[in-house]
Amino acid sequence: MKILHLDTNHELLINQLNDLGFTNHEDYTSSKEAVKAKIHQYDGFIIRSRFSIDKSFLDAATNLKFIGRVGAGLENIDCDYAEQKGIALIAAPEGNRNAVGEHSLAMLLALFNKLNKADKEIRAGKWLREENRGLELDGKTVGLIGYGNMGKAFAKKLLGFDVTVLCYDIKDHVADKNAKQVSLKELQQRADVLSLHTPETPLTINMIDGAFINQFTKPFWLINTARGKSVVTKDLVSALQSGKVLGAGLDVLEYEKASFENLFSSTMPEPFRYLIQAENVLLSPHVAGWTVESKEKLAQTIVDKIKAFTLS
């Protein structure tokens, strides 16, 4: 089998596939059209988020048997069409779920303890103690929307705290000992913290809008390490201004490009301008799942799944 690698990854990915007898070619710079012109030569290709895989690209891939996505989500691939053509889709949510769980917890604790604000003030020569009095997580109710690999990883990290963890998911019977599955209405009635762990789908795009936010009984904190397009930023800003949302930790933003990069290549939207100035907002550049360890684990997961697929 011949495999084309379209994004750089941990070296073990190619090394182990070589050891398994695959022929590996690398192309990290050619245009999508140039890759499309030669993709018929390959049995599989491996990508992160370099470009979208649409119907015309899949039609050109006449010998394609699988696509490996070194990451959790598959939204940059026309999954329905790929499956119609009998192409296996191989993702690796197991590889970075621990990283996402830790990052979600880090964001929440940093917000509760005003660490970003306090750090900036001390660097500016300000020693303000009362203004930086924090909150404790103990006793709070944390609501998770989406209880797959990422949601379960975050719930596991919360075990050391005296918190109630609720989860809502479109699938039934996903709960485990770390979280109680409830209706969306109950989650909105009880949660002090909302954390998103959903893929990007028609159901989740613009899910967190003004109407959704106002269904919460209490003011709450928002953590989003999932997908930026799940949150309507202008509605989040309105909720931050009114106090309905007490603070937000955002690893992802509505304004990201399909490659999750080049955010600043266009005029900065006004709601984003508010976020970068707000003291109760913590931002990171879509790196919740990007750790030294997850880079290796993602690659190993893809190798293991390709091996299992080709031997099945």
PDB file of C-alpha atoms in Angstrom:
ATOM      1  CA  MET A   1       0.000   0.000   0.000  1.00  0.00           C
ATOM      2  CA  LYS A   2       1.114   3.546  -0.784  1.00  0.00           C
ATOM      3  CA  ILE A   3       0.352   6.310   1.701  1.00  0.00           C
ATOM      4  CA  LEU A   4       0.658  10.064   1.087  1.00  0.00           C
ATOM      5  CA  HIS A   5       1.409  12.270   4.091  1.00  0.00           C
ATOM      6  CA  LEU A   6       0.031  15.801   3.667  1.00  0.00           C
ATOM      7  CA  ASP A   7       0.985  17.280   7.065  1.00  0.00           C
ATOM      8  CA  THR A   8       4.032  16.831   9.250  1.00  0.00           C
ATOM      9  CA  ASN A   9       3.517  14.659  12.312  1.00  0.00           C
ATOM     10  CA  HIS A  10       5.564  12.804  14.897  1.00  0.00           C
ATOM     11  CA  GLU A  11       8.342  10.843  13.196  1.00  0.00           C
ATOM     12  CA  LEU A  12       7.092   7.541  14.594  1.00  0.00           C
ATOM     13  CA  LEU A  13       4.131   7.693  12.214  1.00  0.00           C
ATOM     14  CA  ILE A  14       6.190   7.224   9.061  1.00  0.00           C
ATOM     15  CA  ASN A  15       8.838   5.091  10.770  1.00  0.00           C
ATOM     16  CA  GLN A  16       6.364   2.525  12.026  1.00  0.00           C
ATOM     17  CA  LEU A  17       4.375   2.476   8.793  1.00  0.00           C
ATOM     18  CA  ASN A  18       7.657   1.828   6.943  1.00  0.00           C
ATOM     19  CA  ASP A  19       8.342  -1.048   9.328  1.00  0.00           C
ATOM     20  CA  LEU A  20       4.894  -2.471   8.556  1.00  0.00           C
ATOM     21  CA  GLY A  21       5.736  -2.542   4.866  1.00  0.00           C
ATOM     22  CA  PHE A  22       3.865   0.535   3.628  1.00  0.00           C
ATOM     23  CA  THR A  23       5.365   2.873   1.038  1.00  0.00           C
ATOM     24  CA  ASN A  24       5.264   6.415   2.417  1.00  0.00           C
ATOM     25  CA  HIS A  25       5.471   9.595   0.369  1.00  0.00           C
ATOM     26  CA  GLU A  26       5.501  13.103   1.839  1.00  0.00           C
ATOM     27  CA  ASP A  27       4.126  16.291   0.294  1.00  0.00           C
ATOM     28  CA  TYR A  28       3.733  19.194   2.686  1.00  0.00           C
ATOM     29  CA  THR A  29       3.835  22.098   0.231  1.00  0.00           C
ATOM     30  CA  SER A  30       1.973  21.359  -3.022  1.00  0.00           C
ATOM     31  CA  SER A  31      -1.343  23.022  -3.743  1.00  0.00           C
ATOM     32  CA  LYS A  32      -4.556  21.098  -3.282  1.00  0.00           C
ATOM     33  CA  GLU A  33      -4.951  20.875  -7.064  1.00  0.00           C
ATOM     34  CA  ALA A  34      -1.453  19.427  -7.459  1.00  0.00           C
ATOM     35  CA  VAL A  35      -2.155  16.828  -4.777  1.00  0.00           C
ATOM     36  CA  LYS A  36      -5.515  16.056  -6.360  1.00  0.00           C
ATOM     37  CA  ALA A  37      -3.780  15.350  -9.678  1.00  0.00           C
ATOM     38  CA  LYS A  38      -1.726  12.525  -8.170  1.00  0.00           C
ATOM     39  CA  ILE A  39      -3.962  11.228  -5.370  1.00  0.00           C
ATOM     40  CA  HIS A  40      -5.155   8.347  -7.603  1.00  0.00           C
ATOM     41  CA  GLN A  41      -1.747   6.737  -7.025  1.00  0.00           C
ATOM     42  CA  TYR A  42      -2.382   6.205  -3.317  1.00  0.00           C
ATOM     43  CA  ASP A  43      -4.264   3.712  -1.190  1.00  0.00           C
ATOM     44  CA  GLY A  44      -4.410   6.094   1.752  1.00  0.00           C
ATOM     45  CA  PHE A  45      -3.449   9.560   2.856  1.00  0.00           C
ATOM     46  CA  ILE A  46      -2.885  11.198   6.217  1.00  0.00           C
ATOM     47  CA  ILE A  47      -3.850  14.781   6.951  1.00  0.00           C
ATOM     48  CA  ARG A  48      -4.401  17.132   9.879  1.00  0.00           C
ATOM     49  CA  SER A  49      -6.192  20.275   8.694  1.00  0.00           C
ATOM     50  CA  ARG A  50      -4.229  21.488   5.672  1.00  0.00           C
ATOM     51  CA  PHE A  51      -7.218  21.658   3.336  1.00  0.00           C
ATOM     52  CA  SER A  52     -10.739  20.290   2.998  1.00  0.00           C
ATOM     53  CA  ILE A  53     -11.406  16.917   1.445  1.00  0.00           C
ATOM     54  CA  ASP A  54     -14.457  17.437  -0.773  1.00  0.00           C
ATOM     55  CA  LYS A  55     -16.315  15.336  -3.332  1.00  0.00           C
ATOM     56  CA  SER A  56     -14.135  16.284  -6.294  1.00  0.00           C
ATOM     57  CA  PHE A  57     -10.982  15.394  -4.358  1.00  0.00           C
ATOM     58  CA  LEU A  58     -12.475  12.051  -3.327  1.00  0.00           C
ATOM     59  CA  ASP A  59     -13.578  11.359  -6.906  1.00  0.00           C
ATOM     60  CA  ALA A  60      -9.997  11.840  -8.022  1.00  0.00           C
ATOM     61  CA  ALA A  61      -8.764   9.376  -5.401  1.00  0.00           C
ATOM     62  CA  THR A  62      -9.830   6.315  -7.383  1.00  0.00           C
ATOM     63  CA  ASN A  63      -7.721   3.808  -5.411  1.00  0.00           C
ATOM     64  CA  LEU A  64      -8.293   5.308  -1.965  1.00  0.00           C
ATOM     65  CA  LYS A  65      -9.062   2.868   0.830  1.00  0.00           C
ATOM     66  CA  PHE A  66      -8.636   5.060   3.926  1.00  0.00           C
ATOM     67  CA  ILE A  67      -8.061   8.586   5.203  1.00  0.00           C
ATOM     68  CA  GLY A  68      -6.150   9.108   8.426  1.00  0.00           C
ATOM     69  CA  ARG A  69      -6.884  12.341  10.329  1.00  0.00           C
ATOM     70  CA  VAL A  70      -4.292  13.083  12.998  1.00  0.00           C
ATOM     71  CA  GLY A  71      -6.764  14.675  15.377  1.00  0.00           C
ATOM     72  CA  ALA A  72     -10.235  14.154  16.780  1.00  0.00           C
ATOM     73  CA  GLY A  73     -12.650  15.876  14.398  1.00  0.00           C
ATOM     74  CA  LEU A  74     -13.452  15.006  10.790  1.00  0.00           C
ATOM     75  CA  GLU A  75     -15.244  18.200   9.778  1.00  0.00           C
ATOM     76  CA  ASN A  76     -12.707  19.002   7.049  1.00  0.00           C
ATOM     77  CA  ILE A  77     -13.713  15.769   5.258  1.00  0.00           C
ATOM     78  CA  ASP A  78     -16.962  15.040   3.392  1.00  0.00           C
ATOM     79  CA  CYS A  79     -17.543  11.977   5.554  1.00  0.00           C
ATOM     80  CA  ASP A  80     -20.867  10.914   4.035  1.00  0.00           C
ATOM     81  CA  TYR A  81     -19.446  10.867   0.515  1.00  0.00           C
ATOM     82  CA  ALA A  82     -16.284   9.091   1.618  1.00  0.00           C
ATOM     83  CA  GLU A  83     -18.346   6.380   3.285  1.00  0.00           C
ATOM     84  CA  GLN A  84     -20.531   6.042   0.179  1.00  0.00           C
ATOM     85  CA  LYS A  85     -17.338   5.303  -1.735  1.00  0.00           C
ATOM     86  CA  GLY A  86     -16.260   2.718   0.821  1.00  0.00           C
ATOM     87  CA  ILE A  87     -13.381   4.796   2.161  1.00  0.00           C
ATOM     88  CA  ALA A  88     -12.551   4.181   5.807  1.00  0.00           C
ATOM     89  CA  LEU A  89     -12.192   7.247   8.032  1.00  0.00           C
ATOM     90  CA  ILE A  90      -9.564   6.928  10.739  1.00  0.00           C
ATOM     91  CA  ALA A  91      -9.389   9.617  13.442  1.00  0.00           C
ATOM     92  CA  ALA A  92      -7.483   9.685  16.720  1.00  0.00           C
ATOM     93  CA  PRO A  93      -9.548  11.242  19.539  1.00  0.00           C
ATOM     94  CA  GLU A  94      -7.941   8.812  21.976  1.00  0.00           C
ATOM     95  CA  GLY A  95      -4.589  10.441  21.285  1.00  0.00           C
ATOM     96  CA  ASN A  96      -5.310  13.904  22.632  1.00  0.00           C
ATOM     97  CA  ARG A  97      -8.239  13.443  25.002  1.00  0.00           C
ATOM     98  CA  ASN A  98      -6.050  13.616  28.097  1.00  0.00           C
ATOM     99  CA  ALA A  99      -4.461  16.851  26.864  1.00  0.00           C
ATOM    100  CA  VAL A 100      -7.903  18.381  26.275  1.00  0.00           C
ATOM    101  CA  GLY A 101      -9.072  17.314  29.730  1.00  0.00           C
ATOM    102  CA  GLU A 102      -6.065  18.914  31.400  1.00  0.00           C
ATOM    103  CA  HIS A 103      -6.357  22.112  29.344  1.00  0.00           C
ATOM    104  CA  SER A 104     -10.058  22.449  30.186  1.00  0.00           C
ATOM    105  CA  LEU A 105      -9.288  22.133  33.889  1.00  0.00           C
ATOM    106  CA  ALA A 106      -6.389  24.580  33.608  1.00  0.00           C
ATOM    107  CA  MET A 107      -8.606  27.186  31.968  1.00  0.00           C
ATOM    108  CA  LEU A 108     -11.325  26.779  34.582  1.00  0.00           C
ATOM    109  CA  LEU A 109      -8.966  27.089  37.547  1.00  0.00           C
ATOM    110  CA  ALA A 110      -7.166  30.047  35.967  1.00  0.00           C
ATOM    111  CA  LEU A 111     -10.472  31.859  35.499  1.00  0.00           C
ATOM    112  CA  PHE A 112     -11.706  31.103  39.015  1.00  0.00           C
ATOM    113  CA  ASN A 113      -8.437  32.369  40.509  1.00  0.00           C
ATOM    114  CA  LYS A 114      -7.996  35.340  38.137  1.00  0.00           C
ATOM    115  CA  LEU A 115      -4.464  34.143  37.362  1.00  0.00           C
ATOM    116  CA  ASN A 116      -4.178  35.872  33.992  1.00  0.00           C
ATOM    117  CA  LYS A 117      -5.335  39.219  35.409  1.00  0.00           C
ATOM    118  CA  ALA A 118      -3.156  38.966  38.528  1.00  0.00           C
ATOM    119  CA  ASP A 119      -0.061  38.030  36.534  1.00  0.00           C
ATOM    120  CA  LYS A 120      -0.455  41.027  34.213  1.00  0.00           C
ATOM    121  CA  GLU A 121      -0.998  43.387  37.159  1.00  0.00           C
ATOM    122  CA  ILE A 122       2.098  42.252  39.029  1.00  0.00           C
ATOM    123  CA  ARG A 123       4.185  42.639  35.882  1.00  0.00           C
ATOM    124  CA  ALA A 124       2.820  46.200  35.685  1.00  0.00           C
ATOM    125  CA  GLY A 125       3.832  46.922  39.289  1.00  0.00           C
ATOM    126  CA  LYS A 126       0.385  46.465  40.849  1.00  0.00           C
ATOM    127  CA  TRP A 127      -0.076  44.370  44.007  1.00  0.00           C
ATOM    128  CA  LEU A 128      -3.867  44.037  44.285  1.00  0.00           C
ATOM    129  CA  ARG A 129      -4.985  41.303  46.658  1.00  0.00           C
ATOM    130  CA  GLU A 130      -8.673  41.953  47.330  1.00  0.00           C
ATOM    131  CA  GLU A 131      -9.323  42.641  43.657  1.00  0.00           C
ATOM    132  CA  ASN A 132      -7.921  39.183  42.863  1.00  0.00           C
ATOM    133  CA  ARG A 133      -9.840  37.206  45.469  1.00  0.00           C
ATOM    134  CA  GLY A 134     -10.736  33.947  43.726  1.00  0.00           C
ATOM    135  CA  LEU A 135     -13.458  31.318  43.760  1.00  0.00           C
ATOM    136  CA  GLU A 136     -13.204  27.671  44.766  1.00  0.00           C
ATOM    137  CA  LEU A 137     -14.364  24.920  42.456  1.00  0.00           C
ATOM    138  CA  ASP A 138     -15.562  22.743  45.341  1.00  0.00           C
ATOM    139  CA  GLY A 139     -19.335  22.701  45.672  1.00  0.00           C
ATOM    140  CA  LYS A 140     -19.983  23.785  42.088  1.00  0.00           C
ATOM    141  CA  THR A 141     -21.916  21.923  39.403  1.00  0.00           C
ATOM    142  CA  VAL A 142     -20.077  21.399  36.120  1.00  0.00           C
ATOM    143  CA  GLY A 143     -22.175  20.669  33.036  1.00  0.00           C
ATOM    144  CA  LEU A 144     -20.600  18.996  30.023  1.00  0.00           C
ATOM    145  CA  ILE A 145     -22.214  19.045  26.598  1.00  0.00           C
ATOM    146  CA  GLY A 146     -20.789  16.140  24.637  1.00  0.00           C
ATOM    147  CA  TYR A 147     -19.666  13.076  26.559  1.00  0.00           C
ATOM    148  CA  GLY A 148     -17.321  11.227  24.250  1.00  0.00           C
ATOM    149  CA  ASN A 149     -13.558  10.971  24.509  1.00  0.00           C
ATOM    150  CA  MET A 150     -12.997  14.627  25.449  1.00  0.00           C
ATOM    151  CA  GLY A 151     -15.921  15.039  27.832  1.00  0.00           C
ATOM    152  CA  LYS A 152     -15.035  11.842  29.662  1.00  0.00           C
ATOM    153  CA  ALA A 153     -11.405  12.946  29.976  1.00  0.00           C
ATOM    154  CA  PHE A 154     -12.431  16.258  31.572  1.00  0.00           C
ATOM    155  CA  ALA A 155     -14.850  14.538  33.948  1.00  0.00           C
ATOM    156  CA  LYS A 156     -12.022  12.252  35.050  1.00  0.00           C
ATOM    157  CA  LYS A 157      -9.836  15.268  35.833  1.00  0.00           C
ATOM    158  CA  LEU A 158     -12.615  16.688  38.017  1.00  0.00           C
ATOM    159  CA  LEU A 159     -12.621  13.617  40.285  1.00  0.00           C
ATOM    160  CA  GLY A 160     -10.264  15.280  42.757  1.00  0.00           C
ATOM    161  CA  PHE A 161     -12.720  18.107  43.395  1.00  0.00           C
ATOM    162  CA  ASP A 162     -15.928  18.087  45.406  1.00  0.00           C
ATOM    163  CA  VAL A 163     -18.057  18.926  42.398  1.00  0.00           C
ATOM    164  CA  THR A 164     -21.196  17.561  40.769  1.00  0.00           C
ATOM    165  CA  VAL A 165     -20.600  16.642  37.125  1.00  0.00           C
ATOM    166  CA  LEU A 166     -23.555  16.458  34.748  1.00  0.00           C
ATOM    167  CA  CYS A 167     -23.398  15.531  31.080  1.00  0.00           C
ATOM    168  CA  TYR A 168     -25.732  15.948  28.136  1.00  0.00           C
ATOM    169  CA  ASP A 169     -25.270  14.074  24.864  1.00  0.00           C
ATOM    170  CA  ILE A 170     -27.441  13.249  21.861  1.00  0.00           C
ATOM    171  CA  LYS A 171     -26.535   9.597  22.434  1.00  0.00           C
ATOM    172  CA  ASP A 172     -28.247   7.669  25.208  1.00  0.00           C
ATOM    173  CA  HIS A 173     -26.474   5.807  28.010  1.00  0.00           C
ATOM    174  CA  VAL A 174     -23.064   7.497  27.705  1.00  0.00           C
ATOM    175  CA  ALA A 175     -22.696   8.285  31.415  1.00  0.00           C
ATOM    176  CA  ASP A 176     -20.143   6.605  33.637  1.00  0.00           C
ATOM    177  CA  LYS A 177     -19.149   6.815  37.284  1.00  0.00           C
ATOM    178  CA  ASN A 178     -17.668  10.284  36.713  1.00  0.00           C
ATOM    179  CA  ALA A 179     -20.774  12.055  35.382  1.00  0.00           C
ATOM    180  CA  LYS A 180     -24.559  11.782  35.535  1.00  0.00           C
ATOM    181  CA  GLN A 181     -26.386  12.038  32.210  1.00  0.00           C
ATOM    182  CA  VAL A 182     -29.277  14.501  32.320  1.00  0.00           C
ATOM    183  CA  SER A 183     -31.550  16.359  29.942  1.00  0.00           C
ATOM    184  CA  LEU A 184     -30.349  19.621  28.454  1.00  0.00           C
ATOM    185  CA  LYS A 185     -33.008  21.445  30.452  1.00  0.00           C
ATOM    186  CA  GLU A 186     -31.751  19.995  33.746  1.00  0.00           C
ATOM    187  CA  LEU A 187     -28.161  20.837  32.873  1.00  0.00           C
ATOM    188  CA  GLN A 188     -29.175  24.435  32.142  1.00  0.00           C
ATOM    189  CA  GLN A 189     -31.050  24.633  35.444  1.00  0.00           C
ATOM    190  CA  ARG A 190     -28.196  23.353  37.613  1.00  0.00           C
ATOM    191  CA  ALA A 191     -24.835  24.186  36.022  1.00  0.00           C
ATOM    192  CA  ASP A 192     -22.407  26.761  37.406  1.00  0.00           C
ATOM    193  CA  VAL A 193     -19.921  25.876  34.658  1.00  0.00           C
ATOM    194  CA  LEU A 194     -20.591  24.824  31.071  1.00  0.00           C
ATOM    195  CA  SER A 195     -17.845  23.015  29.151  1.00  0.00           C
ATOM    196  CA  LEU A 196     -18.236  22.071  25.479  1.00  0.00           C
ATOM    197  CA  HIS A 197     -16.866  18.788  24.123  1.00  0.00           C
ATOM    198  CA  THR A 198     -18.771  18.426  20.856  1.00  0.00           C
ATOM    199  CA  PRO A 199     -17.648  17.941  17.243  1.00  0.00           C
ATOM    200  CA  GLU A 200     -18.534  20.448  14.539  1.00  0.00           C
ATOM    201  CA  THR A 201     -21.811  19.292  12.990  1.00  0.00           C
ATOM    202  CA  PRO A 202     -24.981  21.020  11.727  1.00  0.00           C
ATOM    203  CA  LEU A 203     -26.406  20.469  15.233  1.00  0.00           C
ATOM    204  CA  THR A 204     -23.540  22.213  17.032  1.00  0.00           C
ATOM    205  CA  ILE A 205     -22.799  25.164  14.732  1.00  0.00           C
ATOM    206  CA  ASN A 206     -24.127  28.327  16.460  1.00  0.00           C
ATOM    207  CA  MET A 207     -25.486  26.135  19.279  1.00  0.00           C
ATOM    208  CA  ILE A 208     -24.461  28.544  22.043  1.00  0.00           C
ATOM    209  CA  ASP A 209     -26.441  31.658  21.091  1.00  0.00           C
ATOM    210  CA  GLY A 210     -28.360  34.231  23.080  1.00  0.00           C
ATOM    211  CA  ALA A 211     -31.476  32.104  23.451  1.00  0.00           C
ATOM    212  CA  PHE A 212     -29.446  29.094  24.609  1.00  0.00           C
ATOM    213  CA  ILE A 213     -27.499  31.168  27.129  1.00  0.00           C
ATOM    214  CA  ASN A 214     -30.644  32.698  28.565  1.00  0.00           C
ATOM    215  CA  GLN A 215     -32.082  29.244  29.287  1.00  0.00           C
ATOM    216  CA  PHE A 216     -29.551  28.872  32.129  1.00  0.00           C
ATOM    217  CA  THR A 217     -31.059  29.480  35.536  1.00  0.00           C
ATOM    218  CA  LYS A 218     -27.840  30.827  37.075  1.00  0.00           C
ATOM    219  CA  PRO A 219     -25.020  32.979  35.737  1.00  0.00           C
ATOM    220  CA  PHE A 220     -22.344  30.537  34.593  1.00  0.00           C
ATOM    221  CA  TRP A 221     -18.782  30.145  33.360  1.00  0.00           C
ATOM    222  CA  LEU A 222     -18.099  28.885  29.830  1.00  0.00           C
ATOM    223  CA  ILE A 223     -15.189  26.692  28.706  1.00  0.00           C
ATOM    224  CA  ASN A 224     -14.852  25.852  25.009  1.00  0.00           C
ATOM    225  CA  THR A 225     -12.069  23.502  23.940  1.00  0.00           C
ATOM    226  CA  ALA A 226     -14.235  21.961  21.195  1.00  0.00           C
ATOM    227  CA  ARG A 227     -15.011  23.964  18.053  1.00  0.00           C
ATOM    228  CA  GLY A 228     -15.215  27.729  17.682  1.00  0.00           C
ATOM    229  CA  LYS A 229     -18.279  27.787  15.456  1.00  0.00           C
ATOM    230  CA  SER A 230     -20.359  26.278  18.262  1.00  0.00           C
ATOM    231  CA  VAL A 231     -20.469  29.680  19.981  1.00  0.00           C
ATOM    232  CA  VAL A 232     -22.018  32.836  18.512  1.00  0.00           C
ATOM    233  CA  THR A 233     -19.356  35.266  19.687  1.00  0.00           C
ATOM    234  CA  LYS A 234     -21.468  38.418  19.605  1.00  0.00           C
ATOM    235  CA  ASP A 235     -24.068  36.706  21.819  1.00  0.00           C
ATOM    236  CA  LEU A 236     -21.338  35.540  24.195  1.00  0.00           C
ATOM    237  CA  VAL A 237     -20.034  39.099  24.424  1.00  0.00           C
ATOM    238  CA  SER A 238     -23.529  40.370  25.247  1.00  0.00           C
ATOM    239  CA  ALA A 239     -23.802  37.741  27.982  1.00  0.00           C
ATOM    240  CA  LEU A 240     -20.384  38.675  29.384  1.00  0.00           C
ATOM    241  CA  GLN A 241     -21.432  42.320  29.451  1.00  0.00           C
ATOM    242  CA  SER A 242     -24.725  41.556  31.210  1.00  0.00           C
ATOM    243  CA  GLY A 243     -23.128  39.150  33.693  1.00  0.00           C
ATOM    244  CA  LYS A 244     -25.131  36.135  32.497  1.00  0.00           C
ATOM    245  CA  VAL A 245     -21.772  34.568  31.577  1.00  0.00           C
ATOM    246  CA  LEU A 246     -19.316  35.226  34.393  1.00  0.00           C
ATOM    247  CA  GLY A 247     -16.213  34.459  32.372  1.00  0.00           C
ATOM    248  CA  ALA A 248     -15.024  32.365  29.445  1.00  0.00           C
ATOM    249  CA  GLY A 249     -12.065  30.167  28.631  1.00  0.00           C
ATOM    250  CA  LEU A 250     -11.860  29.851  24.848  1.00  0.00           C
ATOM    251  CA  ASP A 251      -9.308  27.639  23.141  1.00  0.00           C
ATOM    252  CA  VAL A 252     -11.261  27.936  19.899  1.00  0.00           C
ATOM    253  CA  LEU A 253     -12.963  30.849  18.171  1.00  0.00           C
ATOM    254  CA  GLU A 254     -15.746  31.328  15.660  1.00  0.00           C
ATOM    255  CA  TYR A 255     -13.357  33.283  13.434  1.00  0.00           C
ATOM    256  CA  GLU A 256     -10.806  30.518  12.864  1.00  0.00           C
ATOM    257  CA  LYS A 257     -10.127  29.450   9.314  1.00  0.00           C
ATOM    258  CA  ALA A 258     -10.687  25.875   8.166  1.00  0.00           C
ATOM    259  CA  SER A 259      -7.037  25.119   8.908  1.00  0.00           C
ATOM    260  CA  PHE A 260      -7.498  26.524  12.444  1.00  0.00           C
ATOM    261  CA  GLU A 261      -4.755  29.055  11.656  1.00  0.00           C
ATOM    262  CA  ASN A 262      -4.310  32.541  10.154  1.00  0.00           C
ATOM    263  CA  LEU A 263      -6.884  34.083  12.487  1.00  0.00           C
ATOM    264  CA  PHE A 264      -5.431  37.567  12.086  1.00  0.00           C
ATOM    265  CA  SER A 265      -5.299  37.617   8.280  1.00  0.00           C
ATOM    266  CA  SER A 266      -8.491  39.691   8.007  1.00  0.00           C
ATOM    267  CA  THR A 267     -10.079  42.636   9.785  1.00  0.00           C
ATOM    268  CA  MET A 268     -10.628  41.878  13.457  1.00  0.00           C
ATOM    269  CA  PRO A 269     -14.360  41.488  14.234  1.00  0.00           C
ATOM    270  CA  GLU A 270     -15.662  43.776  16.963  1.00  0.00           C
ATOM    271  CA  PRO A 271     -16.757  40.944  19.303  1.00  0.00           C
ATOM    272  CA  PHE A 272     -13.253  39.483  19.115  1.00  0.00           C
ATOM    273  CA  ARG A 273     -11.812  42.890  19.954  1.00  0.00           C
ATOM    274  CA  TYR A 274     -13.919  42.806  23.129  1.00  0.00           C
ATOM    275  CA  LEU A 275     -12.717  39.314  24.057  1.00  0.00           C
ATOM    276  CA  ILE A 276      -9.028  40.187  23.844  1.00  0.00           C
ATOM    277  CA  GLN A 277      -9.544  43.138  26.184  1.00  0.00           C
ATOM    278  CA  ALA A 278     -11.815  41.425  28.735  1.00  0.00           C
ATOM    279  CA  GLU A 279     -10.205  40.497  32.067  1.00  0.00           C
ATOM    280  CA  ASN A 280     -12.609  37.598  32.618  1.00  0.00           C
ATOM    281  CA  VAL A 281     -11.786  35.931  29.289  1.00  0.00           C
ATOM    282  CA  LEU A 282      -8.894  33.531  28.794  1.00  0.00           C
ATOM    283  CA  LEU A 283      -7.781  32.697  25.246  1.00  0.00           C
ATOM    284  CA  SER A 284      -5.481  30.070  23.754  1.00  0.00           C
ATOM    285  CA  PRO A 285      -4.752  29.298  20.058  1.00  0.00           C
ATOM    286  CA  HIS A 286      -6.567  25.972  19.549  1.00  0.00           C
ATOM    287  CA  VAL A 287      -3.915  24.052  21.474  1.00  0.00           C
ATOM    288  CA  ALA A 288      -5.969  22.175  24.079  1.00  0.00           C
ATOM    289  CA  GLY A 289      -5.076  18.926  22.370  1.00  0.00           C
ATOM    290  CA  TRP A 290      -1.508  19.940  21.456  1.00  0.00           C
ATOM    291  CA  THR A 291       1.032  18.685  23.946  1.00  0.00           C
ATOM    292  CA  VAL A 292       4.400  17.014  23.555  1.00  0.00           C
ATOM    293  CA  GLU A 293       2.799  13.775  24.692  1.00  0.00           C
ATOM    294  CA  SER A 294      -0.322  14.041  22.535  1.00  0.00           C
ATOM    295  CA  LYS A 295       1.737  14.545  19.378  1.00  0.00           C
ATOM    296  CA  GLU A 296       3.229  11.108  19.928  1.00  0.00           C
ATOM    297  CA  LYS A 297      -0.023   9.523  21.098  1.00  0.00           C
ATOM    298  CA  LEU A 298      -1.962  10.849  18.094  1.00  0.00           C
ATOM    299  CA  ALA A 299       0.589   9.391  15.693  1.00  0.00           C
ATOM    300  CA  GLN A 300       0.642   6.049  17.508  1.00  0.00           C
ATOM    301  CA  THR A 301      -3.149   5.860  17.460  1.00  0.00           C
ATOM    302  CA  ILE A 302      -3.202   6.393  13.689  1.00  0.00           C
ATOM    303  CA  VAL A 303      -0.546   3.710  13.148  1.00  0.00           C
ATOM    304  CA  ASP A 304      -2.422   1.240  15.319  1.00  0.00           C
ATOM    305  CA  LYS A 305      -5.729   1.890  13.551  1.00  0.00           C
ATOM    306  CA  ILE A 306      -4.211   1.651  10.057  1.00  0.00           C
ATOM    307  CA  LYS A 307      -2.584  -1.629  11.049  1.00  0.00           C
ATOM    308  CA  ALA A 308      -5.894  -2.965  12.385  1.00  0.00           C
ATOM    309  CA  PHE A 309      -7.779  -1.784   9.278  1.00  0.00           C
ATOM    310  CA  THR A 310      -5.401  -3.342   6.778  1.00  0.00           C
ATOM    311  CA  LEU A 311      -5.245  -6.632   8.682  1.00  0.00           C
ATOM    312  CA  SER A 312      -9.016  -6.919   9.097  1.00  0.00           C
TER     313      SER A 312
END
